[in-house]
Short mmCIF file of N, CA and C in Angstrom, two decimals:
data_model
loop_
_atom_site.label_atom_id
_atom_site.label_comp_id
_atom_site.label_asym_id
_atom_site.label_seq_id
_atom_site.Cartn_x
_atom_site.Cartn_y
_atom_site.Cartn_z
N MET X 1 -3.00 -18.13 -9.64
CA MET X 1 -3.37 -18.14 -8.26
C MET X 1 -4.90 -17.99 -8.18
N GLU X 2 -5.51 -18.69 -7.30
CA GLU X 2 -6.92 -18.63 -7.12
C GLU X 2 -7.28 -17.42 -6.25
N HIS X 3 -8.23 -16.62 -6.76
CA HIS X 3 -8.64 -15.42 -6.06
C HIS X 3 -9.14 -15.68 -4.64
N SER X 4 -9.88 -16.79 -4.46
CA SER X 4 -10.51 -17.03 -3.21
C SER X 4 -9.52 -17.13 -2.06
N HIS X 5 -8.29 -17.59 -2.33
CA HIS X 5 -7.32 -17.80 -1.20
C HIS X 5 -6.88 -16.43 -0.63
N TRP X 6 -6.45 -15.48 -1.50
CA TRP X 6 -6.03 -14.20 -0.93
C TRP X 6 -7.25 -13.45 -0.38
N GLN X 7 -8.45 -13.64 -1.01
CA GLN X 7 -9.61 -12.97 -0.45
C GLN X 7 -9.97 -13.50 0.91
N SER X 8 -9.85 -14.81 1.10
CA SER X 8 -10.12 -15.38 2.44
C SER X 8 -9.15 -14.95 3.46
N LEU X 9 -7.85 -14.80 3.04
CA LEU X 9 -6.83 -14.31 3.97
C LEU X 9 -7.16 -12.85 4.39
N LEU X 10 -7.56 -12.03 3.44
CA LEU X 10 -7.86 -10.62 3.82
C LEU X 10 -9.11 -10.57 4.64
N LYS X 11 -10.12 -11.42 4.35
CA LYS X 11 -11.36 -11.44 5.17
C LYS X 11 -11.05 -11.88 6.61
N ASN X 12 -10.25 -12.93 6.72
CA ASN X 12 -9.82 -13.44 8.06
C ASN X 12 -9.03 -12.35 8.81
N GLY X 13 -8.16 -11.69 8.07
CA GLY X 13 -7.37 -10.60 8.68
C GLY X 13 -8.28 -9.49 9.18
N ASN X 14 -9.22 -9.07 8.36
CA ASN X 14 -10.16 -8.03 8.72
C ASN X 14 -10.99 -8.43 9.92
N ASP X 15 -11.49 -9.69 9.92
CA ASP X 15 -12.26 -10.20 11.07
C ASP X 15 -11.43 -10.13 12.37
N CYS X 16 -10.20 -10.57 12.26
CA CYS X 16 -9.30 -10.55 13.45
C CYS X 16 -9.02 -9.09 13.88
N PHE X 17 -8.82 -8.24 12.92
CA PHE X 17 -8.57 -6.82 13.26
C PHE X 17 -9.78 -6.21 13.95
N ASP X 18 -10.95 -6.49 13.47
CA ASP X 18 -12.20 -5.98 14.03
C ASP X 18 -12.40 -6.50 15.49
N ASN X 19 -11.91 -7.72 15.73
CA ASN X 19 -12.06 -8.35 17.00
C ASN X 19 -10.83 -8.16 17.90
N GLN X 20 -9.96 -7.17 17.54
CA GLN X 20 -8.78 -6.87 18.28
C GLN X 20 -7.82 -8.05 18.46
N GLN X 21 -7.87 -9.00 17.56
CA GLN X 21 -6.90 -10.16 17.56
C GLN X 21 -5.81 -9.74 16.58
N LEU X 22 -5.01 -8.77 16.99
CA LEU X 22 -4.08 -8.09 16.09
C LEU X 22 -2.94 -8.93 15.62
N ASP X 23 -2.39 -9.82 16.47
CA ASP X 23 -1.33 -10.67 16.02
C ASP X 23 -1.79 -11.63 14.92
N GLN X 24 -3.03 -12.15 15.07
CA GLN X 24 -3.58 -13.03 14.01
C GLN X 24 -3.84 -12.21 12.75
N ALA X 25 -4.34 -10.99 12.89
CA ALA X 25 -4.60 -10.16 11.76
C ALA X 25 -3.32 -9.97 10.97
N GLU X 26 -2.25 -9.65 11.65
CA GLU X 26 -0.95 -9.47 11.06
C GLU X 26 -0.53 -10.67 10.21
N THR X 27 -0.71 -11.88 10.77
CA THR X 27 -0.33 -13.10 10.10
C THR X 27 -1.12 -13.27 8.80
N PHE X 28 -2.43 -13.04 8.88
CA PHE X 28 -3.26 -13.15 7.65
C PHE X 28 -2.91 -12.07 6.62
N TYR X 29 -2.70 -10.87 7.07
CA TYR X 29 -2.36 -9.79 6.12
C TYR X 29 -0.98 -10.04 5.47
N LEU X 30 -0.03 -10.52 6.23
CA LEU X 30 1.26 -10.79 5.66
C LEU X 30 1.25 -11.94 4.64
N GLN X 31 0.46 -12.93 4.96
CA GLN X 31 0.29 -14.03 3.99
C GLN X 31 -0.34 -13.57 2.70
N ALA X 32 -1.37 -12.71 2.83
CA ALA X 32 -2.03 -12.18 1.65
C ALA X 32 -1.08 -11.26 0.89
N TYR X 33 -0.27 -10.51 1.59
CA TYR X 33 0.71 -9.63 0.96
C TYR X 33 1.72 -10.46 0.09
N ASP X 34 2.22 -11.55 0.70
CA ASP X 34 3.17 -12.40 -0.01
C ASP X 34 2.51 -13.00 -1.28
N LEU X 35 1.34 -13.55 -1.11
CA LEU X 35 0.65 -14.14 -2.28
C LEU X 35 0.37 -13.13 -3.36
N LEU X 36 -0.14 -11.94 -2.98
CA LEU X 36 -0.48 -10.95 -3.96
C LEU X 36 0.77 -10.30 -4.61
N SER X 37 1.89 -10.20 -3.85
CA SER X 37 3.13 -9.68 -4.43
C SER X 37 3.63 -10.67 -5.52
N ALA X 38 3.56 -11.94 -5.23
CA ALA X 38 4.00 -12.95 -6.20
C ALA X 38 3.06 -12.95 -7.47
N ALA X 39 1.80 -12.89 -7.22
CA ALA X 39 0.82 -12.94 -8.30
C ALA X 39 0.93 -11.61 -9.14
N ARG X 40 1.16 -10.55 -8.54
CA ARG X 40 1.30 -9.26 -9.24
C ARG X 40 2.52 -9.29 -10.16
N GLY X 41 3.56 -9.93 -9.67
CA GLY X 41 4.77 -10.10 -10.51
C GLY X 41 4.54 -10.90 -11.75
N VAL X 42 3.70 -11.90 -11.66
CA VAL X 42 3.37 -12.83 -12.73
C VAL X 42 2.37 -12.16 -13.72
N ASN X 43 1.44 -11.40 -13.16
CA ASN X 43 0.39 -10.83 -13.97
C ASN X 43 0.27 -9.31 -13.69
N PRO X 44 1.25 -8.48 -14.14
CA PRO X 44 1.24 -7.06 -13.80
C PRO X 44 0.09 -6.27 -14.41
N LEU X 45 -0.62 -6.83 -15.41
CA LEU X 45 -1.72 -6.16 -16.01
C LEU X 45 -3.02 -6.27 -15.28
N SER X 46 -3.08 -7.12 -14.24
CA SER X 46 -4.31 -7.35 -13.50
C SER X 46 -4.53 -6.19 -12.49
N SER X 47 -5.50 -5.39 -12.83
CA SER X 47 -5.79 -4.30 -11.91
C SER X 47 -6.48 -4.84 -10.66
N ASP X 48 -7.15 -5.98 -10.72
CA ASP X 48 -7.75 -6.56 -9.51
C ASP X 48 -6.64 -7.00 -8.52
N LEU X 49 -5.60 -7.65 -9.06
CA LEU X 49 -4.51 -8.00 -8.14
C LEU X 49 -3.76 -6.80 -7.62
N LEU X 50 -3.56 -5.83 -8.43
CA LEU X 50 -2.85 -4.63 -8.00
C LEU X 50 -3.67 -3.92 -6.90
N MET X 51 -4.94 -3.77 -7.09
CA MET X 51 -5.81 -3.08 -6.08
C MET X 51 -5.88 -3.90 -4.83
N ALA X 52 -5.92 -5.23 -4.90
CA ALA X 52 -5.90 -6.02 -3.75
C ALA X 52 -4.57 -5.95 -2.97
N TRP X 53 -3.48 -5.87 -3.71
CA TRP X 53 -2.18 -5.67 -3.11
C TRP X 53 -2.08 -4.38 -2.37
N ILE X 54 -2.56 -3.30 -3.04
CA ILE X 54 -2.59 -1.99 -2.38
C ILE X 54 -3.42 -2.01 -1.08
N CYS X 55 -4.61 -2.64 -1.21
CA CYS X 55 -5.50 -2.74 -0.05
C CYS X 55 -4.79 -3.52 1.11
N THR X 56 -4.06 -4.55 0.77
CA THR X 56 -3.40 -5.31 1.79
C THR X 56 -2.30 -4.46 2.47
N CYS X 57 -1.58 -3.67 1.64
CA CYS X 57 -0.56 -2.78 2.17
C CYS X 57 -1.22 -1.78 3.14
N HIS X 58 -2.38 -1.28 2.77
CA HIS X 58 -3.06 -0.26 3.61
C HIS X 58 -3.62 -0.95 4.88
N ASN X 59 -4.06 -2.20 4.78
CA ASN X 59 -4.46 -2.92 5.98
C ASN X 59 -3.29 -3.07 6.91
N LEU X 60 -2.11 -3.40 6.35
CA LEU X 60 -0.92 -3.49 7.23
C LEU X 60 -0.53 -2.14 7.82
N THR X 61 -0.74 -1.10 7.05
CA THR X 61 -0.50 0.24 7.60
C THR X 61 -1.34 0.56 8.79
N SER X 62 -2.63 0.25 8.65
CA SER X 62 -3.58 0.50 9.76
C SER X 62 -3.23 -0.35 10.96
N LEU X 63 -2.85 -1.58 10.73
CA LEU X 63 -2.49 -2.44 11.83
C LEU X 63 -1.24 -1.93 12.56
N TYR X 64 -0.21 -1.60 11.85
CA TYR X 64 1.00 -1.10 12.46
C TYR X 64 0.80 0.28 13.08
N GLU X 65 -0.11 1.03 12.60
CA GLU X 65 -0.50 2.30 13.27
C GLU X 65 -1.06 2.03 14.61
N VAL X 66 -1.95 1.04 14.72
CA VAL X 66 -2.58 0.64 16.00
C VAL X 66 -1.43 0.20 17.00
N PHE X 67 -0.50 -0.59 16.47
CA PHE X 67 0.64 -1.05 17.28
C PHE X 67 1.58 0.09 17.69
N GLY X 68 1.47 1.22 17.03
CA GLY X 68 2.35 2.33 17.25
C GLY X 68 3.64 2.26 16.50
N TYR X 69 3.74 1.36 15.54
CA TYR X 69 4.95 1.23 14.68
C TYR X 69 4.81 2.15 13.46
N LEU X 70 4.96 3.45 13.71
CA LEU X 70 4.68 4.42 12.64
C LEU X 70 5.63 4.26 11.42
N ASP X 71 6.91 3.94 11.67
CA ASP X 71 7.87 3.81 10.61
C ASP X 71 7.41 2.61 9.71
N LEU X 72 7.04 1.51 10.31
CA LEU X 72 6.58 0.37 9.49
C LEU X 72 5.28 0.66 8.77
N SER X 73 4.42 1.41 9.48
CA SER X 73 3.14 1.81 8.94
C SER X 73 3.35 2.66 7.67
N LEU X 74 4.26 3.64 7.74
CA LEU X 74 4.57 4.47 6.60
C LEU X 74 5.23 3.62 5.49
N GLU X 75 6.07 2.72 5.85
CA GLU X 75 6.71 1.89 4.86
C GLU X 75 5.67 1.16 4.00
N TYR X 76 4.62 0.65 4.61
CA TYR X 76 3.62 -0.08 3.82
C TYR X 76 2.67 0.84 3.02
N LEU X 77 2.70 2.12 3.32
CA LEU X 77 2.07 3.08 2.44
C LEU X 77 2.97 3.38 1.24
N MET X 78 4.27 3.50 1.47
CA MET X 78 5.21 3.93 0.48
C MET X 78 5.49 2.80 -0.54
N ILE X 79 5.48 1.53 -0.14
CA ILE X 79 5.81 0.43 -1.04
C ILE X 79 4.96 0.47 -2.28
N PRO X 80 3.65 0.45 -2.15
CA PRO X 80 2.89 0.44 -3.40
C PRO X 80 2.97 1.77 -4.17
N HIS X 81 3.03 2.88 -3.42
CA HIS X 81 3.14 4.16 -4.12
C HIS X 81 4.38 4.30 -4.98
N ASP X 82 5.56 3.82 -4.34
CA ASP X 82 6.79 3.91 -5.08
C ASP X 82 6.76 3.00 -6.30
N TYR X 83 6.18 1.81 -6.15
CA TYR X 83 6.03 0.87 -7.27
C TYR X 83 5.23 1.54 -8.40
N LEU X 84 4.11 2.13 -8.03
CA LEU X 84 3.21 2.77 -9.03
C LEU X 84 3.92 3.93 -9.68
N MET X 85 4.67 4.73 -8.93
CA MET X 85 5.36 5.84 -9.52
C MET X 85 6.38 5.32 -10.60
N LYS X 86 7.12 4.33 -10.25
CA LYS X 86 8.15 3.81 -11.14
C LYS X 86 7.45 3.23 -12.39
N ALA X 87 6.30 2.51 -12.21
CA ALA X 87 5.61 1.92 -13.32
C ALA X 87 5.03 3.08 -14.22
N SER X 88 4.53 4.10 -13.65
CA SER X 88 3.90 5.17 -14.44
C SER X 88 4.96 5.99 -15.25
N GLU X 89 6.19 5.95 -14.76
CA GLU X 89 7.30 6.68 -15.41
C GLU X 89 8.15 5.81 -16.37
N ALA X 90 7.94 4.53 -16.34
CA ALA X 90 8.75 3.62 -17.13
C ALA X 90 8.38 3.68 -18.61
N ASN X 91 9.38 3.98 -19.43
CA ASN X 91 9.17 4.09 -20.90
C ASN X 91 8.92 2.77 -21.56
N TYR X 92 9.34 1.68 -20.94
CA TYR X 92 9.25 0.35 -21.55
C TYR X 92 7.91 -0.34 -21.29
N LEU X 93 7.07 0.23 -20.42
CA LEU X 93 5.74 -0.40 -20.15
C LEU X 93 4.70 0.20 -21.06
N ASN X 94 3.71 -0.58 -21.37
CA ASN X 94 2.66 -0.17 -22.26
C ASN X 94 1.67 0.76 -21.52
N ASP X 95 0.83 1.44 -22.33
CA ASP X 95 -0.05 2.46 -21.81
C ASP X 95 -1.10 1.89 -20.81
N ASP X 96 -1.50 0.63 -21.00
CA ASP X 96 -2.49 0.01 -20.11
C ASP X 96 -1.92 -0.10 -18.69
N ILE X 97 -0.67 -0.58 -18.61
CA ILE X 97 -0.02 -0.70 -17.28
C ILE X 97 0.18 0.68 -16.68
N LYS X 98 0.57 1.66 -17.47
CA LYS X 98 0.70 3.02 -16.98
C LYS X 98 -0.59 3.59 -16.45
N LEU X 99 -1.67 3.37 -17.17
CA LEU X 99 -2.97 3.84 -16.76
C LEU X 99 -3.39 3.16 -15.42
N THR X 100 -3.15 1.90 -15.32
CA THR X 100 -3.43 1.15 -14.02
C THR X 100 -2.65 1.77 -12.92
N ALA X 101 -1.35 2.10 -13.17
CA ALA X 101 -0.50 2.72 -12.18
C ALA X 101 -1.05 4.07 -11.71
N PHE X 102 -1.50 4.88 -12.67
CA PHE X 102 -2.06 6.18 -12.34
C PHE X 102 -3.32 6.02 -11.49
N LYS X 103 -4.16 5.07 -11.85
CA LYS X 103 -5.38 4.82 -11.05
C LYS X 103 -4.98 4.37 -9.64
N GLY X 104 -4.00 3.54 -9.53
CA GLY X 104 -3.55 3.12 -8.21
C GLY X 104 -3.04 4.27 -7.33
N MET X 105 -2.36 5.20 -7.97
CA MET X 105 -1.84 6.40 -7.22
C MET X 105 -2.97 7.24 -6.67
N SER X 106 -4.15 7.17 -7.30
CA SER X 106 -5.28 7.91 -6.76
C SER X 106 -5.76 7.34 -5.40
N ILE X 107 -5.28 6.14 -5.12
CA ILE X 107 -5.57 5.50 -3.82
C ILE X 107 -4.42 5.75 -2.85
N THR X 108 -3.20 5.55 -3.39
CA THR X 108 -2.03 5.64 -2.47
C THR X 108 -1.71 7.03 -2.04
N LEU X 109 -1.79 8.01 -2.93
CA LEU X 109 -1.44 9.36 -2.56
C LEU X 109 -2.26 10.00 -1.47
N PRO X 110 -3.57 9.93 -1.51
CA PRO X 110 -4.34 10.45 -0.39
C PRO X 110 -4.02 9.81 0.99
N ALA X 111 -3.78 8.51 0.94
CA ALA X 111 -3.43 7.87 2.17
C ALA X 111 -2.10 8.33 2.77
N ILE X 112 -1.13 8.54 1.90
CA ILE X 112 0.16 9.03 2.34
C ILE X 112 0.06 10.48 2.88
N LEU X 113 -0.69 11.33 2.15
CA LEU X 113 -0.86 12.68 2.60
C LEU X 113 -1.59 12.73 3.96
N SER X 114 -2.57 11.91 4.11
CA SER X 114 -3.28 11.86 5.42
C SER X 114 -2.34 11.39 6.52
N PHE X 115 -1.60 10.36 6.28
CA PHE X 115 -0.67 9.84 7.29
C PHE X 115 0.34 10.91 7.69
N THR X 116 0.97 11.57 6.68
CA THR X 116 2.02 12.56 7.00
C THR X 116 1.41 13.76 7.71
N LYS X 117 0.19 14.06 7.41
CA LYS X 117 -0.50 15.14 8.13
C LYS X 117 -0.68 14.82 9.60
N ASN X 118 -1.11 13.54 9.84
CA ASN X 118 -1.39 13.08 11.19
C ASN X 118 -0.11 12.80 11.97
N TYR X 119 1.03 12.43 11.34
CA TYR X 119 2.24 12.03 12.02
C TYR X 119 3.45 12.78 11.41
N ALA X 120 3.37 14.04 11.32
CA ALA X 120 4.43 14.85 10.65
C ALA X 120 5.79 14.65 11.29
N ASN X 121 5.80 14.36 12.59
CA ASN X 121 7.10 14.24 13.29
C ASN X 121 7.59 12.83 13.46
N CYS X 122 6.99 11.83 12.82
CA CYS X 122 7.48 10.47 13.01
C CYS X 122 8.87 10.32 12.30
N ASP X 123 9.70 9.41 12.89
CA ASP X 123 11.03 9.21 12.31
C ASP X 123 11.00 8.84 10.88
N GLY X 124 10.07 7.87 10.51
CA GLY X 124 10.00 7.45 9.14
C GLY X 124 9.59 8.57 8.19
N CYS X 125 8.76 9.46 8.67
CA CYS X 125 8.42 10.59 7.82
C CYS X 125 9.62 11.49 7.51
N ARG X 126 10.45 11.73 8.54
CA ARG X 126 11.66 12.51 8.33
C ARG X 126 12.61 11.78 7.37
N LEU X 127 12.77 10.49 7.55
CA LEU X 127 13.66 9.70 6.67
C LEU X 127 13.16 9.69 5.27
N GLN X 128 11.83 9.66 5.11
CA GLN X 128 11.25 9.62 3.80
C GLN X 128 11.04 11.02 3.21
N LEU X 129 11.58 12.01 3.85
CA LEU X 129 11.31 13.42 3.47
C LEU X 129 11.50 13.71 2.01
N PRO X 130 12.63 13.27 1.37
CA PRO X 130 12.78 13.60 -0.07
C PRO X 130 11.62 13.01 -0.89
N SER X 131 11.24 11.75 -0.64
CA SER X 131 10.13 11.14 -1.36
C SER X 131 8.81 11.86 -1.08
N LEU X 132 8.59 12.16 0.21
CA LEU X 132 7.37 12.80 0.63
C LEU X 132 7.28 14.21 0.04
N GLN X 133 8.39 14.96 -0.04
CA GLN X 133 8.38 16.30 -0.63
C GLN X 133 7.98 16.20 -2.11
N LYS X 134 8.53 15.15 -2.78
CA LYS X 134 8.19 14.98 -4.19
C LYS X 134 6.70 14.71 -4.36
N ILE X 135 6.14 13.88 -3.48
CA ILE X 135 4.73 13.62 -3.50
C ILE X 135 3.93 14.85 -3.25
N MET X 136 4.30 15.63 -2.23
CA MET X 136 3.62 16.86 -1.92
C MET X 136 3.66 17.83 -3.12
N GLY X 137 4.80 17.92 -3.79
CA GLY X 137 4.92 18.70 -4.96
C GLY X 137 4.02 18.28 -6.10
N GLN X 138 3.80 16.97 -6.21
CA GLN X 138 2.88 16.42 -7.22
C GLN X 138 1.46 16.83 -6.90
N GLU X 139 1.15 16.77 -5.61
CA GLU X 139 -0.25 17.17 -5.21
C GLU X 139 -0.44 18.66 -5.52
N THR X 140 0.48 19.51 -5.18
CA THR X 140 0.40 20.91 -5.40
C THR X 140 0.26 21.21 -6.93
N SER X 141 1.11 20.55 -7.71
CA SER X 141 1.03 20.84 -9.16
C SER X 141 -0.23 20.33 -9.79
N SER X 142 -0.81 19.28 -9.27
CA SER X 142 -2.05 18.75 -9.81
C SER X 142 -3.26 19.58 -9.38
N ILE X 143 -3.11 20.31 -8.27
CA ILE X 143 -4.23 21.17 -7.83
C ILE X 143 -4.25 22.46 -8.61
N HIS X 144 -3.08 23.02 -8.90
CA HIS X 144 -2.99 24.32 -9.58
C HIS X 144 -3.03 24.21 -11.04
#
């Protein structure tokens, strides 16, 4: 996959988001998400693709937060984090992939913690409670 295509989709989505053209931003972000998801599956070692995919998920999170769709917003925070958690714990993956997963979690975890702090009472937060409590426990154990 050519980098410039997903990059232009993200740029167009960001431009639309900045100009309050939110429906168009969603279209661009979802197209980028689909492209990056497919490319990440083909090339799981590419940290560039992984980080772009995480960024796209976070863009969708911000967009759905503006729309007031908090459950969907949280879902797009959890998708990459759950993927990275599974990758970091998988015994069959090599250390390079695991290291990339750990680096990615340094981006996903703060975003999830911030979201749950701001929207502690959202339905999605309550439904995700077991996963979120596990994440909170990880933050506590890494701090102490």
